[in-house]
Each structure stands twice: as C-alpha cells, then as structure tokens.
CSV table of C-alpha atoms in Angstrom, one decimal:
chain,number,residue,atom,x,y,z
A,1,MET,CA,-8.1,-18.9,-10.1
A,2,GLY,CA,-6.3,-15.6,-10.7
A,3,VAL,CA,-9.3,-13.2,-10.3
A,4,PHE,CA,-10.7,-15.1,-7.4
A,5,MET,CA,-7.3,-15.1,-5.6
A,6,TRP,CA,-7.2,-11.3,-5.7
A,7,ALA,CA,-10.8,-10.9,-4.5
A,8,PRO,CA,-9.9,-11.0,-0.7
A,9,SER,CA,-7.3,-8.4,-1.1
A,10,ILE,CA,-9.5,-5.7,-2.7
A,11,PRO,CA,-9.6,-2.8,-0.4
A,12,SER,CA,-12.6,-2.4,1.8
A,13,ASN,CA,-13.7,0.8,0.0
A,14,SER,CA,-16.6,-1.1,-1.5
A,15,HIS,CA,-17.9,-2.3,1.9
A,16,PRO,CA,-20.9,-0.4,3.2
A,17,ASN,CA,-19.0,0.6,6.4
A,18,ALA,CA,-16.0,1.8,4.5
A,19,GLY,CA,-16.5,5.3,5.5
A,20,TRP,CA,-15.9,4.8,9.3
A,21,PRO,CA,-12.2,5.9,9.2
A,22,TYR,CA,-13.3,9.2,7.6
A,23,LYS,CA,-16.1,9.7,10.0
A,24,TRP,CA,-13.7,9.1,12.9
A,25,LEU,CA,-11.1,11.5,11.3
A,26,ASP,CA,-13.8,14.2,10.9
A,27,ARG,CA,-14.9,13.8,14.5
A,28,ALA,CA,-11.3,13.7,15.9
A,29,PHE,CA,-10.0,16.5,13.6
A,30,PRO,CA,-12.9,18.7,12.6
A,31,GLY,CA,-12.3,21.4,9.9
A,32,THR,CA,-10.4,21.8,6.7
A,33,THR,CA,-7.5,24.0,7.7
A,34,LYS,CA,-4.1,23.1,6.4
A,35,VAL,CA,-2.9,21.8,9.8
A,36,ILE,CA,-6.0,19.6,10.2
A,37,ILE,CA,-5.6,18.2,6.7
A,38,VAL,CA,-1.9,17.4,7.3
A,39,LYS,CA,-2.9,15.6,10.5
A,40,LYS,CA,-5.4,13.5,8.6
A,41,LEU,CA,-3.0,12.8,5.8
A,42,VAL,CA,-0.3,11.7,8.2
A,43,LEU,CA,-2.6,9.3,10.1
A,44,ASP,CA,-4.1,7.9,6.9
A,45,GLN,CA,-0.8,7.5,4.9
A,46,PHE,CA,1.8,6.7,7.6
A,47,VAL,CA,-0.2,4.7,10.1
A,48,LEU,CA,-2.8,2.8,8.1
A,49,THR,CA,-0.9,2.3,4.8
A,50,PRO,CA,2.1,0.3,6.1
A,51,TYR,CA,-0.3,-2.1,7.9
A,52,LEU,CA,-2.5,-2.5,4.8
A,53,LEU,CA,0.5,-3.1,2.5
A,54,THR,CA,1.8,-5.7,4.9
A,55,VAL,CA,-1.6,-7.5,5.0
A,56,PHE,CA,-1.8,-7.3,1.2
A,57,TYR,CA,1.6,-8.8,0.4
A,58,ALA,CA,1.7,-11.4,3.2
A,59,GLY,CA,-1.9,-12.4,2.5
A,60,MET,CA,-1.2,-12.7,-1.2
A,61,SER,CA,1.9,-14.8,-0.5
A,62,ILE,CA,-0.1,-17.1,1.7
A,63,MET,CA,-2.7,-17.6,-1.0
A,64,GLU,CA,0.0,-18.2,-3.6
A,65,GLY,CA,1.6,-20.8,-1.3
A,66,SER,CA,5.0,-19.0,-1.0
A,67,GLU,CA,7.5,-20.5,1.3
A,68,ASP,CA,8.6,-17.1,2.7
A,69,ILE,CA,5.4,-15.1,3.0
A,70,PHE,CA,7.4,-11.9,3.7
A,71,LEU,CA,9.8,-12.1,0.8
A,72,GLU,CA,7.7,-10.1,-1.6
A,73,LEU,CA,6.8,-7.6,1.1
A,74,ARG,CA,10.5,-7.0,1.8
A,75,GLU,CA,11.2,-6.6,-1.9
A,76,LYS,CA,8.2,-4.4,-2.8
A,77,PHE,CA,7.2,-2.5,0.3
A,78,VAL,CA,9.3,0.6,-0.3
A,79,PRO,CA,8.4,1.0,-4.1
A,80,THR,CA,4.7,0.3,-3.3
A,81,PHE,CA,4.7,2.7,-0.4
A,82,MET,CA,6.3,5.4,-2.6
A,83,ARG,CA,3.6,4.9,-5.3
A,84,SER,CA,1.0,5.0,-2.5
A,85,CYS,CA,2.4,8.4,-1.4
A,86,ILE,CA,2.4,9.7,-4.9
A,87,PHE,CA,-1.2,8.6,-5.5
A,88,TRP,CA,-2.9,8.8,-2.1
A,89,LEU,CA,-1.5,12.0,-0.6
A,90,PRO,CA,-2.9,14.2,-3.4
A,91,ALA,CA,-6.1,12.1,-3.5
A,92,GLN,CA,-6.6,12.4,0.2
A,93,ALA,CA,-5.7,16.1,0.3
A,94,LEU,CA,-8.6,16.7,-2.2
A,95,ASN,CA,-10.8,14.3,-0.2
A,96,PHE,CA,-10.2,16.1,3.1
A,97,SER,CA,-10.3,19.6,1.7
A,98,LEU,CA,-12.9,19.6,-1.1
A,99,VAL,CA,-15.1,16.5,-1.0
A,100,ALA,CA,-18.2,16.8,1.2
A,101,PRO,CA,-18.4,14.0,3.8
A,102,ARG,CA,-21.5,12.5,2.3
A,103,PHE,CA,-19.6,11.9,-1.0
A,104,ARG,CA,-16.3,10.5,0.5
A,105,VAL,CA,-17.2,6.9,0.3
A,106,ILE,CA,-18.0,7.3,-3.5
A,107,TYR,CA,-14.9,9.4,-4.1
A,108,MET,CA,-12.7,6.8,-2.2
A,109,GLY,CA,-14.3,4.0,-4.1
A,110,ILE,CA,-13.3,5.5,-7.4
A,111,CYS,CA,-9.8,6.2,-6.0
A,112,GLY,CA,-9.7,2.7,-4.6
A,113,LEU,CA,-10.5,1.2,-8.0
A,114,ILE,CA,-7.6,3.1,-9.5
A,115,TRP,CA,-5.3,2.2,-6.7
A,116,VAL,CA,-6.1,-1.5,-6.9
A,117,ASN,CA,-4.9,-1.5,-10.5
A,118,ILE,CA,-1.7,0.3,-9.5
A,119,LEU,CA,-1.2,-2.3,-6.7
A,120,CYS,CA,-1.9,-5.2,-9.1
A,121,TRP,CA,0.6,-3.8,-11.6
A,122,THR,CA,3.2,-3.3,-8.8
A,123,LYS,CA,2.6,-6.9,-7.5
A,124,ARG,CA,3.2,-8.4,-10.9
A,125,GLN,CA,6.4,-6.4,-11.6
A,126,SER,CA,9.7,-8.3,-11.3
A,127,LEU,CA,12.1,-6.4,-9.1
A,128,PRO,CA,15.9,-7.0,-8.8
A,129,VAL,CA,16.5,-9.4,-6.0
A,130,ALA,CA,19.7,-9.6,-4.0
A,131,THR,CA,21.4,-12.9,-4.6
A,132,LYS,CA,24.5,-14.1,-2.8
A,133,GLU,CA,27.5,-14.9,-4.8
A,134,ILE,CA,30.5,-16.2,-2.9
A,135,ALA,CA,33.8,-15.1,-4.1
A,136,THR,CA,36.8,-16.7,-2.4
A,137,ASP,CA,40.3,-15.6,-2.4
A,138,SER,CA,43.3,-17.7,-1.7
A,139,ASN,CA,42.4,-17.8,2.0
A,140,ASN,CA,38.8,-19.0,1.2
A,141,ASN,CA,37.0,-16.0,2.8
A,142,ALA,CA,35.1,-12.8,1.7
A,143,ALA,CA,31.5,-13.1,0.5
A,144,VAL,CA,30.2,-10.7,-2.1
A,145,ILE,CA,26.6,-9.8,-2.6
A,146,ARG,CA,25.4,-8.4,-5.9
A,147,ASN,CA,22.1,-7.6,-7.5
A,148,SER,CA,20.7,-9.7,-10.3
A,149,GLU,CA,17.5,-9.7,-12.3
A,150,THR,CA,15.1,-12.5,-11.6
C-alpha cells in the first residue's frame, strides 16, 4: 500500500495543466528584472507553499488513519518549509530568469521529482516531540515540559 498511498500527494507538476501558475505569473508580472523575479518568488514560495505543505501533511495523515491529522504538520512544517526555501528559491530564481516559458513545465517536472524525494525523506524522519512530564514539588504543582526522542 505504501507507493499507492503516496500517489495522491505527488505534486501536480506532471499534470498537463501544471503550467497555469507560471502562465498567470508571467501575465501578471511580465519581464525578468530582479524586482519582478522577487515578486514571483515571494508569491510562489510564501503564498502557495504553506498551503501545499498543509494539504500534504494533513492529507497523508488522513490516509494513514492518524487520530490527530495536524500533529505531523505541527512537528514538521517549519523544517519542511526551510528545506523548501533552500531548494525552491534557487530553482525558481533560475526558472523565472533563465528558463524559456515553453520549457517551464519540463523544468518544473524535473525539479518536482527531486522535491518529492526530499519531501518523502522529510516525511519519514523522526523528529523530537515535546512530551509532558509532570514534576511535582511538596505542594503538588509545577509542570515541566521536556523534549524526548520518539
């Protein structure tokens, strides 16, 4: 079931209409000046990516039958988003500045294949989880939270 469970979460880069965001960005922000490229990067990375990561982690948790579908999202959103910035900002800067519009879907498909592997690796990593340990003093108060490995 493993491979088939991941199939719905694969980015839409392989879909025939996957180029629409880039066509829209090119119409809304024509050109390849630094200011235009930064606008495109900000929209792509800081508007679309948080939504896609939320859908990915919540969707995977639903398919895995997790009780708390947002637990993994809360634990892994920041590290995944940081990896996304490290990978996608340079990839998209090249995309918006050097790749001809007719080749963008192909370029993004290759980048998407690499990213899916990074995303799968990140998903399968165990991250430290905050667990609650209650330490009581003589008056039976004061809770302490510590990090522990899962």
